[in-house]
Coordinates of C-alpha atoms and ligand atoms in Angstrom, one line a residue:
Chain A
V20 CA -15.2 -25.7 -32.4
R21 CA -15.9 -25.8 -36.2
I22 CA -17.9 -27.7 -38.7
G23 CA -16.6 -31.2 -39.5
R24 CA -14.4 -31.2 -36.3
R25 CA -14.5 -34.7 -34.9
V26 CA -15.3 -35.1 -31.2
D27 CA -12.4 -37.4 -30.3
E28 CA -10.1 -37.5 -27.3
S29 CA -7.8 -34.8 -28.5
F30 CA -10.8 -32.5 -29.0
L31 CA -12.0 -33.2 -25.5
E32 CA -8.5 -32.5 -24.2
E33 CA -8.7 -29.1 -25.8
L34 CA -12.1 -28.4 -24.2
E35 CA -10.7 -29.7 -20.9
E36 CA -7.9 -27.2 -21.1
A37 CA -10.3 -24.3 -21.8
M38 CA -12.5 -25.3 -18.8
I39 CA -9.6 -25.8 -16.3
T40 CA -8.0 -22.6 -17.3
A41 CA -11.3 -20.8 -16.9
D42 CA -11.2 -22.0 -13.2
M43 CA -14.1 -24.4 -13.6
G44 CA -12.2 -26.9 -11.5
V45 CA -11.5 -30.6 -12.0
Q46 CA -14.8 -32.0 -10.8
T47 CA -17.1 -29.8 -12.8
T48 CA -14.9 -30.2 -15.8
Q49 CA -14.9 -34.0 -15.6
E50 CA -18.7 -34.0 -15.4
L51 CA -19.2 -31.8 -18.4
L52 CA -16.7 -33.9 -20.4
E53 CA -18.5 -37.1 -19.5
H54 CA -21.7 -35.5 -20.6
L55 CA -20.2 -34.6 -23.9
R56 CA -18.7 -38.0 -24.4
E57 CA -22.1 -39.6 -24.0
A58 CA -23.8 -37.2 -26.4
Y59 CA -21.2 -36.7 -29.1
M60 CA -18.3 -39.2 -29.0
D61 CA -16.8 -39.9 -32.4
R62 CA -19.5 -37.8 -34.1
E63 CA -18.6 -34.9 -36.3
I64 CA -19.8 -31.4 -35.3
E65 CA -22.3 -30.6 -38.0
D66 CA -23.4 -27.4 -36.4
P67 CA -20.9 -25.6 -34.1
K68 CA -23.6 -23.3 -32.8
A69 CA -25.7 -26.2 -31.7
F70 CA -22.7 -27.9 -30.1
L71 CA -21.9 -24.7 -28.1
G72 CA -25.6 -24.4 -27.4
Y73 CA -25.6 -27.9 -25.9
I74 CA -22.7 -26.9 -23.6
S75 CA -24.4 -23.6 -22.8
N76 CA -27.7 -25.2 -21.8
Y77 CA -25.9 -27.7 -19.6
L78 CA -24.0 -24.9 -17.8
E79 CA -26.7 -22.3 -17.8
Q80 CA -29.1 -24.5 -15.9
H81 CA -26.6 -24.3 -13.1
L82 CA -26.0 -20.6 -13.4
R83 CA -29.7 -19.7 -13.3
R84 CA -30.4 -21.6 -10.0
G85 CA -31.5 -19.3 -7.2
G86 CA -32.5 -16.6 -9.7
N87 CA -30.4 -13.7 -10.8
E88 CA -32.8 -10.9 -9.8
L89 CA -32.3 -8.6 -6.8
I90 CA -34.7 -9.0 -4.0
T91 CA -36.5 -5.9 -2.8
A92 CA -38.3 -5.1 0.5
P93 CA -42.1 -5.1 0.2
S94 CA -42.1 -1.8 2.1
G95 CA -39.5 0.5 3.6
P96 CA -35.8 0.4 2.8
T97 CA -34.3 -2.6 0.9
V98 CA -31.1 -3.5 2.9
I99 CA -28.1 -5.0 1.1
L100 CA -25.3 -6.4 3.2
V101 CA -22.0 -6.7 1.2
C102 CA -19.2 -8.9 2.4
G103 CA -16.1 -10.8 1.1
V104 CA -12.4 -11.3 1.5
N105 CA -9.8 -8.6 1.5
G106 CA -9.4 -6.6 -1.7
C107 CA -12.0 -8.5 -3.7
G108 CA -13.8 -5.2 -4.7
K109 CA -16.6 -4.7 -2.1
T110 CA -16.3 -0.9 -1.7
T111 CA -16.1 -0.3 -5.4
S112 CA -18.9 -2.7 -6.1
I113 CA -21.1 -0.8 -3.6
A114 CA -20.4 2.4 -5.5
K115 CA -21.6 0.7 -8.6
L116 CA -24.7 -0.5 -6.9
A117 CA -25.3 2.9 -5.5
Y118 CA -25.0 4.5 -9.0
H119 CA -27.3 1.9 -10.4
F120 CA -30.1 2.5 -7.9
H121 CA -29.6 6.2 -7.4
R122 CA -28.8 7.5 -10.9
V123 CA -30.3 4.9 -13.1
E124 CA -33.3 3.7 -11.1
N125 CA -33.8 7.0 -9.4
R126 CA -34.1 5.4 -5.9
K127 CA -32.9 7.2 -2.7
V128 CA -29.7 5.5 -1.6
L129 CA -28.0 5.4 1.8
L130 CA -24.5 4.0 2.3
A131 CA -23.3 2.6 5.6
A132 CA -19.6 2.8 6.1
S133 CA -19.3 -0.2 8.4
D134 CA -15.6 -0.9 7.6
T135 CA -14.1 1.0 10.5
F136 CA -10.9 -1.0 10.6
R137 CA -8.9 -0.6 7.4
A138 CA -6.9 2.6 6.8
A139 CA -8.9 5.2 4.9
A140 CA -11.8 2.8 4.2
V141 CA -14.4 5.3 5.3
E142 CA -12.7 8.1 3.3
Q143 CA -12.8 5.8 0.2
L144 CA -16.6 5.1 0.5
D145 CA -17.2 8.8 1.3
V146 CA -15.6 9.9 -2.0
W147 CA -17.9 7.5 -3.9
A148 CA -20.9 8.9 -2.1
Q149 CA -20.0 12.4 -3.0
R150 CA -19.3 11.5 -6.6
I151 CA -22.6 9.7 -7.0
G152 CA -24.6 12.2 -4.9
C153 CA -26.0 9.8 -2.4
D154 CA -26.3 9.7 1.4
I155 CA -23.8 8.2 3.7
V156 CA -23.6 7.3 7.4
K157 CA -20.1 7.1 8.8
H158 CA -18.3 7.1 12.2
K159 CA -14.7 7.7 13.0
S160 CA -12.2 5.0 12.2
G161 CA -12.1 2.4 15.0
A162 CA -15.8 2.7 15.8
D163 CA -17.9 -0.4 16.3
P164 CA -19.1 -1.6 12.9
G165 CA -22.4 -2.7 14.5
A166 CA -22.9 0.8 15.8
V167 CA -22.5 2.3 12.3
A168 CA -25.1 -0.3 11.0
Y169 CA -27.5 0.7 13.8
D170 CA -27.2 4.4 13.1
A171 CA -27.6 3.8 9.4
C172 CA -30.8 1.8 9.9
A173 CA -32.2 4.7 12.0
A174 CA -31.1 7.2 9.3
A175 CA -32.6 5.1 6.5
K176 CA -36.0 5.0 8.2
A177 CA -35.9 8.7 9.2
R178 CA -34.8 9.9 5.7
G179 CA -37.0 7.6 3.7
S180 CA -34.1 5.8 1.9
E181 CA -35.3 3.2 -0.5
V182 CA -32.0 1.2 -0.6
M183 CA -29.4 1.0 2.1
I184 CA -26.1 -0.7 1.2
V185 CA -23.7 -1.8 4.0
D186 CA -20.0 -1.9 3.4
T187 CA -18.0 -4.2 5.6
A188 CA -14.3 -4.7 6.2
G189 CA -12.5 -7.4 4.2
R190 CA -12.0 -10.6 6.2
L191 CA -10.7 -14.0 5.5
H192 CA -13.4 -16.7 5.9
T193 CA -10.9 -18.5 8.2
Q194 CA -10.8 -15.6 10.7
T195 CA -13.5 -16.9 13.2
G196 CA -13.6 -13.7 15.2
L197 CA -14.2 -11.6 12.2
M198 CA -16.9 -13.9 10.9
K199 CA -18.6 -13.5 14.3
E200 CA -18.3 -9.7 13.8
L201 CA -20.1 -10.1 10.4
E202 CA -22.9 -12.1 12.1
K203 CA -23.3 -9.4 14.7
I204 CA -23.6 -6.7 12.0
R205 CA -26.3 -8.8 10.3
R206 CA -28.2 -9.2 13.6
V207 CA -28.2 -5.5 14.1
L208 CA -29.7 -5.0 10.6
A209 CA -32.3 -7.7 11.2
K210 CA -33.4 -6.3 14.5
Q211 CA -33.7 -2.7 13.3
I212 CA -35.4 -3.2 9.9
E213 CA -38.1 -5.7 9.1
G214 CA -36.7 -8.5 6.8
A215 CA -33.2 -7.0 6.7
P216 CA -30.8 -7.8 5.1
H217 CA -33.0 -8.5 2.1
E218 CA -29.9 -9.3 0.1
T219 CA -26.5 -10.5 1.3
L220 CA -24.0 -10.3 -1.5
L221 CA -20.6 -11.9 -1.4
V222 CA -18.2 -10.1 -3.7
L223 CA -15.9 -12.5 -5.4
D224 CA -12.8 -11.5 -7.4
A225 CA -12.9 -13.2 -10.8
T226 CA -9.2 -14.0 -10.5
T227 CA -9.9 -16.3 -7.5
G228 CA -9.3 -20.0 -7.9
Q229 CA -10.8 -22.9 -6.1
N230 CA -10.5 -21.2 -2.8
A231 CA -13.7 -19.4 -3.8
L232 CA -15.7 -22.5 -2.8
A233 CA -14.3 -22.4 0.8
Q234 CA -15.1 -18.6 0.9
V235 CA -18.7 -19.2 -0.1
D236 CA -19.0 -22.1 2.3
L237 CA -17.9 -20.3 5.4
F238 CA -19.5 -16.9 4.6
H239 CA -22.8 -18.7 3.8
Q240 CA -22.6 -20.4 7.2
S241 CA -22.1 -17.1 8.9
V242 CA -24.6 -14.9 7.0
P243 CA -26.9 -16.6 4.5
L244 CA -25.8 -15.4 1.1
S245 CA -28.5 -14.4 -1.4
G246 CA -26.1 -13.8 -4.3
L247 CA -22.6 -13.1 -5.6
F248 CA -21.1 -10.0 -7.2
L249 CA -18.4 -11.2 -9.5
S250 CA -15.9 -8.4 -9.8
K251 CA -12.9 -7.7 -12.1
L252 CA -14.4 -9.6 -15.0
D253 CA -12.8 -7.0 -17.3
G254 CA -9.5 -8.8 -16.8
T255 CA -8.5 -12.1 -18.4
A256 CA -9.9 -14.4 -15.7
K257 CA -13.1 -16.1 -16.5
G258 CA -14.5 -16.7 -13.0
G259 CA -15.6 -20.3 -14.0
V260 CA -15.6 -21.3 -10.3
V261 CA -19.1 -19.7 -10.0
I262 CA -20.4 -22.7 -11.9
S263 CA -19.3 -25.0 -9.1
I264 CA -20.5 -22.6 -6.5
N265 CA -24.0 -22.5 -8.1
R266 CA -24.1 -26.3 -8.3
Q267 CA -23.0 -26.8 -4.7
F268 CA -24.7 -23.9 -3.0
E269 CA -27.4 -22.7 -5.4
I270 CA -26.2 -19.2 -4.8
P271 CA -26.5 -17.2 -8.1
V272 CA -24.4 -14.4 -9.5
K273 CA -26.5 -11.3 -9.6
F274 CA -24.0 -8.7 -10.9
I275 CA -20.7 -8.5 -12.5
G276 CA -18.0 -5.8 -12.2
L277 CA -16.3 -4.7 -15.4
G278 CA -14.0 -1.9 -14.3
E279 CA -13.0 0.6 -11.7
S280 CA -15.6 3.4 -12.2
Y281 CA -19.1 3.3 -10.8
E282 CA -20.7 2.7 -14.2
D283 CA -18.8 -0.6 -14.7
I284 CA -21.6 -2.8 -13.5
Q285 CA -23.9 -5.1 -15.4
P286 CA -26.6 -7.7 -14.3
F287 CA -25.3 -11.2 -14.7
S288 CA -26.0 -12.9 -18.0
P289 CA -25.5 -16.7 -17.9
D290 CA -25.4 -16.7 -21.8
D291 CA -22.6 -14.1 -22.1
F292 CA -20.7 -15.8 -19.3
V293 CA -20.7 -19.2 -20.9
H294 CA -19.8 -17.8 -24.3
A295 CA -16.8 -16.0 -22.9
I296 CA -15.4 -19.3 -21.7
F297 CA -16.1 -21.4 -24.9
G298 CA -15.9 -18.6 -27.5
Chain D
T18 CA -3.9 -35.0 3.3
I19 CA -3.0 -35.4 -0.4
T20 CA 0.4 -36.8 0.6
K21 CA -1.3 -39.6 2.5
S22 CA -3.8 -40.3 -0.3
L23 CA -1.0 -40.3 -2.9
Q24 CA 0.8 -42.8 -0.8
S25 CA -2.2 -45.0 -0.5
T26 CA -2.9 -44.7 -4.3
F27 CA 0.6 -45.8 -5.2
D28 CA 0.5 -48.6 -2.5
K29 CA -2.7 -49.9 -4.1
L30 CA -1.3 -49.8 -7.6
G31 CA 1.8 -51.6 -6.3
R32 CA -0.1 -54.2 -4.4
R33 CA -1.3 -56.0 -7.5
G34 CA 2.1 -57.5 -8.2
R35 CA 4.6 -54.6 -8.2
L36 CA 4.7 -51.0 -9.3
T37 CA 4.9 -50.9 -13.1
E38 CA 5.6 -48.0 -15.4
K39 CA 2.0 -47.9 -16.3
S40 CA 0.9 -47.8 -12.6
I41 CA 3.3 -44.9 -12.1
R42 CA 1.6 -43.0 -14.9
D43 CA -1.8 -43.9 -13.5
G44 CA -0.8 -42.6 -10.0
M45 CA 0.4 -39.4 -11.6
R46 CA -3.1 -38.7 -12.6
E47 CA -3.9 -38.2 -8.9
V48 CA -0.9 -35.8 -8.6
R49 CA -2.3 -33.9 -11.5
T50 CA -5.8 -33.6 -9.9
A51 CA -4.2 -32.5 -6.6
L52 CA -2.1 -29.8 -8.2
L53 CA -5.0 -28.5 -10.4
S54 CA -7.3 -28.3 -7.4
A55 CA -4.6 -26.3 -5.7
D56 CA -4.8 -23.8 -8.5
V57 CA -1.5 -24.7 -10.2
H58 CA -1.7 -23.7 -13.9
F59 CA -2.8 -26.3 -16.4
D60 CA 0.5 -26.1 -18.5
V61 CA 2.7 -26.1 -15.3
V62 CA 1.0 -29.2 -14.0
K63 CA 1.5 -30.9 -17.4
E64 CA 5.2 -30.2 -17.4
F65 CA 5.6 -31.0 -13.7
T66 CA 3.9 -34.4 -13.9
R67 CA 5.9 -35.3 -17.0
K68 CA 9.1 -34.4 -15.2
V69 CA 8.2 -36.4 -12.1
T70 CA 7.1 -39.4 -14.1
D71 CA 10.3 -39.5 -16.1
R72 CA 12.3 -39.2 -12.9
A73 CA 10.3 -41.9 -11.1
I74 CA 10.8 -44.3 -14.0
G75 CA 14.4 -43.2 -14.6
E76 CA 15.3 -43.8 -11.0
N77 CA 13.9 -47.2 -11.2
V78 CA 11.5 -46.6 -8.4
I79 CA 9.7 -49.7 -9.5
K80 CA 12.5 -51.8 -8.1
T81 CA 13.0 -50.0 -4.8
V82 CA 12.0 -51.2 -1.4
A83 CA 9.2 -48.7 -0.8
P84 CA 8.3 -47.4 -4.2
S85 CA 5.2 -45.5 -3.2
E86 CA 7.2 -43.6 -0.5
Q87 CA 9.9 -42.9 -3.1
I88 CA 7.4 -41.5 -5.6
V89 CA 5.7 -39.2 -3.0
K90 CA 9.2 -38.0 -2.0
I91 CA 10.1 -37.3 -5.6
V92 CA 6.9 -35.2 -6.0
H93 CA 7.7 -33.3 -2.8
D94 CA 11.4 -32.7 -3.7
E95 CA 10.6 -31.6 -7.3
L96 CA 8.0 -29.2 -6.0
E97 CA 10.3 -27.8 -3.4
A98 CA 13.2 -27.5 -5.9
L99 CA 10.9 -25.7 -8.3
M100 CA 9.8 -23.2 -5.7
G101 CA 13.5 -22.1 -5.4
P102 CA 15.6 -21.3 -2.4
T103 CA 14.8 -18.7 0.3
D104 CA 15.9 -15.4 -1.1
T105 CA 15.1 -12.1 0.7
S106 CA 17.8 -10.1 -1.1
I107 CA 17.2 -6.5 -2.0
R108 CA 19.8 -5.2 -4.4
E109 CA 21.4 -2.0 -3.0
N110 CA 22.0 1.2 -5.1
A111 CA 25.6 2.2 -5.0
S112 CA 24.9 5.8 -6.0
G113 CA 21.8 7.1 -4.4
P114 CA 18.7 5.8 -2.7
T115 CA 17.7 2.2 -3.4
V116 CA 14.4 2.2 -5.3
I117 CA 11.8 -0.5 -4.7
M118 CA 8.8 -0.5 -7.0
M119 CA 5.6 -2.4 -6.1
V120 CA 3.3 -3.5 -8.9
G121 CA 0.4 -5.8 -9.4
L122 CA -3.3 -6.4 -10.1
Q123 CA -6.0 -4.4 -8.3
G124 CA -6.5 -5.3 -4.6
S125 CA -3.5 -7.7 -4.4
G126 CA -2.2 -6.0 -1.3
K127 CA 0.5 -3.6 -2.6
T128 CA -0.3 -0.6 -0.3
T129 CA -0.4 -2.7 2.8
T130 CA 2.8 -4.6 1.8
C131 CA 4.6 -1.2 1.2
G132 CA 4.0 -0.5 4.9
K133 CA 5.1 -3.9 6.0
L134 CA 8.3 -3.7 3.8
A135 CA 9.0 -0.2 5.3
Q136 CA 8.8 -1.5 8.8
Y137 CA 10.9 -4.5 7.9
L138 CA 13.6 -2.2 6.5
V139 CA 13.4 0.2 9.5
R140 CA 14.1 -2.8 11.8
K141 CA 17.2 -3.5 9.7
G142 CA 18.5 0.0 10.3
H143 CA 17.3 1.7 7.1
R144 CA 15.5 5.0 6.6
P145 CA 12.8 4.3 3.9
L146 CA 10.5 6.7 2.2
L147 CA 7.0 5.7 1.1
V148 CA 5.8 7.2 -2.1
A149 CA 2.1 7.5 -2.8
A150 CA 2.0 7.1 -6.6
D151 CA -1.7 5.9 -6.8
V152 CA -3.6 9.0 -7.6
K153 CA -6.6 7.3 -9.0
R154 CA -8.2 5.1 -6.3
P155 CA -10.3 7.1 -3.9
G156 CA -8.5 7.5 -0.6
A157 CA -5.4 5.8 -1.8
I158 CA -3.1 8.6 -0.7
D159 CA -4.9 8.8 2.7
Q160 CA -4.5 5.1 3.0
L161 CA -0.7 5.1 2.5
E162 CA -0.3 8.1 4.8
I163 CA -2.1 6.3 7.6
V164 CA 0.0 3.2 6.9
G165 CA 3.2 5.3 6.9
E166 CA 2.2 6.9 10.2
S167 CA 1.6 3.5 11.8
V168 CA 5.1 2.4 11.0
G169 CA 6.8 5.8 11.6
V170 CA 7.8 6.2 8.0
D171 CA 7.4 9.4 6.0
V172 CA 5.2 9.4 2.9
F173 CA 5.9 11.5 -0.1
T174 CA 3.3 12.6 -2.6
I175 CA 2.1 15.5 -4.8
R176 CA -1.7 15.8 -4.6
G177 CA -2.7 16.6 -8.2
G178 CA 0.6 15.2 -9.6
S179 CA 0.9 12.4 -12.2
P180 CA 2.3 9.0 -11.0
T181 CA 5.4 9.4 -13.2
A182 CA 6.2 12.9 -11.9
I183 CA 5.6 11.8 -8.3
C184 CA 7.9 8.9 -8.6
R185 CA 10.6 10.9 -10.3
K186 CA 10.6 13.7 -7.8
S187 CA 10.5 11.3 -4.9
I188 CA 14.1 10.3 -5.5
R189 CA 15.3 13.9 -5.2
H190 CA 13.2 14.3 -2.1
A191 CA 14.7 11.1 -0.6
T192 CA 18.3 12.3 -1.2
Q193 CA 17.5 15.7 0.3
N194 CA 16.0 14.1 3.4
E195 CA 18.6 11.4 3.8
K196 CA 16.4 8.5 3.1
D197 CA 18.3 5.5 1.8
I198 CA 15.3 3.5 0.4
V199 CA 12.4 4.6 -1.7
I200 CA 9.3 2.4 -1.9
L201 CA 7.0 3.3 -4.8
D202 CA 3.3 2.3 -4.2
T203 CA 1.7 2.2 -7.6
A204 CA -2.0 1.8 -8.5
G205 CA -3.4 -1.6 -9.2
R206 CA -3.9 -2.3 -12.9
L207 CA -4.8 -5.0 -15.4
H208 CA -2.0 -6.5 -17.3
I209 CA -4.1 -6.0 -20.5
D210 CA -4.5 -2.2 -19.9
E211 CA -2.0 -0.9 -22.4
T212 CA -2.0 2.7 -21.2
L213 CA -1.4 1.7 -17.6
M214 CA 1.3 -0.9 -18.4
V215 CA 3.1 1.8 -20.4
E216 CA 2.9 4.1 -17.4
L217 CA 4.7 1.4 -15.3
V218 CA 7.4 1.2 -17.9
E219 CA 7.8 5.0 -17.9
I220 CA 8.1 5.0 -14.1
Q221 CA 10.7 2.2 -14.4
R222 CA 12.7 4.2 -17.0
S223 CA 12.8 7.3 -14.9
T224 CA 13.5 5.8 -11.5
K225 CA 15.6 2.7 -12.4
P226 CA 14.4 0.6 -9.5
Q227 CA 16.9 -1.9 -7.9
E228 CA 13.9 -4.2 -7.1
I229 CA 10.5 -4.5 -8.8
F230 CA 8.2 -6.6 -6.7
L231 CA 5.1 -8.2 -8.3
V232 CA 2.5 -8.4 -5.5
C233 CA 0.2 -11.4 -6.0
D234 CA -2.8 -12.7 -4.0
A235 CA -2.2 -16.3 -2.8
M236 CA -5.8 -17.2 -3.8
T237 CA -5.4 -16.4 -7.5
G238 CA -6.4 -19.2 -9.8
Q239 CA -5.4 -20.0 -13.4
D240 CA -5.1 -16.4 -14.3
A241 CA -1.9 -16.0 -12.2
V242 CA 0.2 -17.1 -15.2
K243 CA -1.3 -14.6 -17.7
S244 CA -0.9 -11.6 -15.5
A245 CA 2.5 -12.5 -14.0
K246 CA 3.9 -13.3 -17.5
E247 CA 2.7 -9.9 -18.8
F248 CA 4.1 -7.9 -15.9
D249 CA 7.4 -9.8 -16.1
Q250 CA 7.7 -9.3 -19.9
R251 CA 7.1 -5.6 -19.6
L252 CA 9.2 -4.8 -16.6
A253 CA 11.5 -7.7 -15.9
V254 CA 10.2 -8.2 -12.4
D255 CA 12.9 -9.0 -9.7
G256 CA 10.8 -10.8 -7.2
V257 CA 7.3 -11.8 -6.1
I258 CA 5.5 -11.2 -2.8
L259 CA 2.6 -13.5 -2.2
T260 CA -0.1 -12.0 0.0
K261 CA -3.0 -13.3 2.2
M262 CA -1.1 -16.5 3.0
D263 CA -2.9 -16.4 6.3
G264 CA -6.0 -17.8 4.5
D265 CA -6.5 -21.4 3.5
A266 CA -5.8 -21.0 -0.2
R267 CA -3.5 -23.8 -1.3
G268 CA -1.5 -21.2 -3.2
G269 CA -0.8 -23.1 -6.4
A270 CA -0.4 -19.7 -8.1
A271 CA 3.0 -19.5 -6.4
L272 CA 4.2 -22.6 -8.3
S273 CA 2.8 -21.3 -11.6
I274 CA 4.3 -17.8 -11.3
R275 CA 7.7 -19.3 -10.3
A276 CA 7.6 -21.8 -13.1
I277 CA 6.6 -19.3 -15.8
T278 CA 8.7 -16.3 -14.8
G279 CA 11.6 -18.0 -13.1
K280 CA 11.5 -15.2 -10.6
P281 CA 11.9 -15.8 -6.8
I282 CA 9.1 -15.4 -4.3
K283 CA 10.9 -13.4 -1.7
F284 CA 8.3 -12.6 0.9
V285 CA 4.8 -13.6 2.0
G286 CA 2.1 -11.5 3.6
T287 CA 0.4 -13.3 6.5
G288 CA -2.1 -10.8 7.8
E289 CA -3.3 -7.2 7.7
K290 CA -1.0 -5.8 10.4
M291 CA 2.3 -4.2 9.6
D292 CA 4.4 -6.9 11.2
R293 CA 2.9 -9.6 9.0
L294 CA 5.6 -10.0 6.5
E295 CA 7.7 -13.2 6.4
E296 CA 10.4 -14.6 4.3
F297 CA 9.3 -17.2 1.8
H298 CA 9.9 -20.9 2.7
P299 CA 9.9 -23.2 -0.4
D300 CA 9.5 -26.4 1.7
R301 CA 6.5 -25.0 3.6
M302 CA 4.9 -23.8 0.3
A303 CA 5.4 -27.2 -1.3
G304 CA 3.7 -28.9 1.6
R305 CA 0.9 -26.4 1.5
I306 CA 0.3 -26.8 -2.3
L307 CA 0.3 -30.6 -2.0
G308 CA -2.1 -30.3 0.9
Ligands
LIG422 N1 -10.5 -3.8 -13.1 C1 -11.4 -3.8 -12.1 N2 -10.9 -3.4 -10.8 C2 -11.8 -3.4 -9.8 C3 -13.2 -3.9 -10.0 N3 -13.8 -3.8 -8.8 C4 -12.9 -3.3 -7.9 N4 -11.7 -3.1 -8.5 C5 -10.5 -2.5 -8.0 O1 -10.0 -3.4 -7.0 C6 -9.3 -2.7 -6.0 C7 -9.9 -3.1 -4.6 O2 -11.2 -2.6 -4.6 P1 -12.0 -2.3 -3.2 O3 -13.4 -1.8 -3.6 O4 -11.2 -1.4 -2.4 O5 -12.0 -3.7 -2.5 P2 -12.5 -4.1 -1.1 O6 -13.0 -5.5 -1.2 O7 -13.5 -3.1 -0.6 O8 -11.2 -4.1 -0.3 P3 -11.0 -4.2 1.3 O9 -12.1 -3.3 1.9 O10 -9.7 -3.7 1.6 O11 -11.2 -5.6 1.7 C8 -9.5 -1.3 -6.3 O12 -8.3 -0.9 -7.0 C9 -10.6 -1.2 -7.3 O13 -10.6 -0.1 -8.2 C10 -13.6 -4.4 -11.3 O14 -14.7 -4.8 -11.6 N5 -12.6 -4.3 -12.3
LIG423 N1 -5.5 -11.2 5.6 C1 -4.6 -10.5 4.9 N2 -5.0 -9.3 4.3 C2 -4.2 -8.6 3.6 C3 -2.8 -9.0 3.4 N3 -2.2 -8.0 2.6 C4 -3.1 -7.1 2.3 N4 -4.3 -7.4 2.9 C5 -5.6 -6.7 2.9 O1 -6.0 -6.8 1.5 C6 -6.8 -5.6 1.2 C7 -6.2 -4.9 0.0 O2 -5.0 -4.4 0.3 P1 -4.4 -3.1 -0.4 O3 -3.0 -2.9 0.2 O4 -5.3 -2.0 -0.3 O5 -4.2 -3.6 -1.9 P2 -3.7 -2.9 -3.1 O6 -3.0 -3.8 -4.0 O7 -2.9 -1.7 -2.7 O8 -5.0 -2.4 -3.8 P3 -5.1 -1.4 -5.1 O9 -4.2 -0.3 -4.8 O10 -6.5 -1.0 -5.1 O11 -4.7 -2.2 -6.3 C8 -6.8 -4.8 2.5 O12 -8.0 -5.1 3.2 C9 -5.6 -5.3 3.2 O13 -5.7 -5.1 4.6 C10 -2.4 -10.2 4.0 O14 -1.2 -10.7 3.9 N5 -3.3 -10.9 4.7
LIG424 MG1 -13.5 -2.0 1.2
LIG425 MG1 -3.1 0.3 -3.2

């Protein structure tokens, strides 16, 4: 995009390539291209910033739907349920959230190690709790995840925790039994703490393609999602699929993950996100 | 399914008179959309549709008895041919333990796949050794030890050691303990992390693996090409293992990776349990991508 560049078909093809390779998907890409055709066809770009601003505004209105702020409980512990498919970054993202609340915002944090299935999942979260210096409730491997959630709720109330974050096992949205298990964990939280879970975050790996839409669809049907945590945005993937997700489900991105240590977290900025795609 | 809708698209185009070169090109737009929605990379789709269009026109499909069926068949056949034949070969080391190195992006399924591969090899009469070379991720060594125990395979590591030293020393340990295969589980890393990519090259230099497997998540989108290309250029990957195929991702990344690196997809992961490793079937993958 530069001054004097004519908005012709070949220019639109270049934009299309940028959008598709950013994982925006065919439909969202076509719609934006159509929008640009109507507004700019055959005109010269007099002001590249304004042109990019036009694209930004169009996309940002999607990305801001649902709000990008974290919901907190009016009183008592704020409960955050974290879910997502295998390997997307849930446990590491929880460490980042714990760091954010505990060390940066100075709030008392409790972690619930409700992934009792995967090898060394509890150990992994435990190491993070030790490093950050926050509380953790864990059972032995193979224990019932709902039971861990139950005990964590009791502990949160007894210890006066301000934020409780629940780690769950990775599961594919197509595994009905495991989705039922997730619903059960949510019911336990809702029953034990007023208004819980106040946030249900789906962690989405930024390298994920169009399958992300099916993930959001089915997870949202099981446990109403309040936001997304877009992980691994420090790689080369742009995570453009969240634009389609926001359009279709109005579920906003609340945080982004930019690395493997607990400080690598940032609140989501629609502005930065769009600029990373269009330069 | 896409195959049915492609058929009806070409039928419609053909119905107004007969199938012309222009209508073939128009119909290919739908193939393009189908492949992009399946996460096949933009450049790979461009090249693929060009190839199929040329073939459809060249084979004079226009004049055949059932042109739309012919075109859909060409798309299927080209896709399957591109995916390559079934190949589960693991090159054997003539002088010492066979070394298999597992590499890939974070969370792609390497550690789990190491366990599955170990079990697969045990069932073929081998004595593999698992090597815990991920010293960074919390609980990674514990994870591989538990995985190893679940498949009855020893795990070698040096707590406090560096990945390169662990991998190098594991070979001697294997020989001393009569293990004929060494499986190196490395830490997930970004292809743009210079230090960590150099670390992989160092491990490769000192252990000279017979097989380097790039472990990729089947739900990866357009980025599959960037990361696969970089891993391949640095290491000359021998094969690819596609994980989480038990989900409903169409898996277009498989076509992209194959087209860009030319390397074979040897196995697919179809679940979290240790018996969930299958050989790759190009015809099934082609059908899945087309949808
Ligand atoms: N580069 C990068 N790596 C990340 C990020 N978030 C997580 N990871 C890495 O991704 C891998 C998987 O992270 P986990 O937190 O174990 O993922 P998970 O979703 O809990 O995995 P399961 O519980 O097995 O489903 C680890 O190697 C993490 O260090 C991120 O923002 N950037
Ligand atoms: N459903 C399913 N899950 C899988 C498959 N392969 C691995 N997983 C799961 O994916 C998650 C990540 O697997 P890991 O083996 O820890 O991945 P990794 O590549 O070693 O991760 P890093 O070492 O952090 O880079 C775990 O929850 C595994 O159980 C598969 O084929 N299907
Ligand atoms: Mg986890
Ligand atoms: Mg691992």
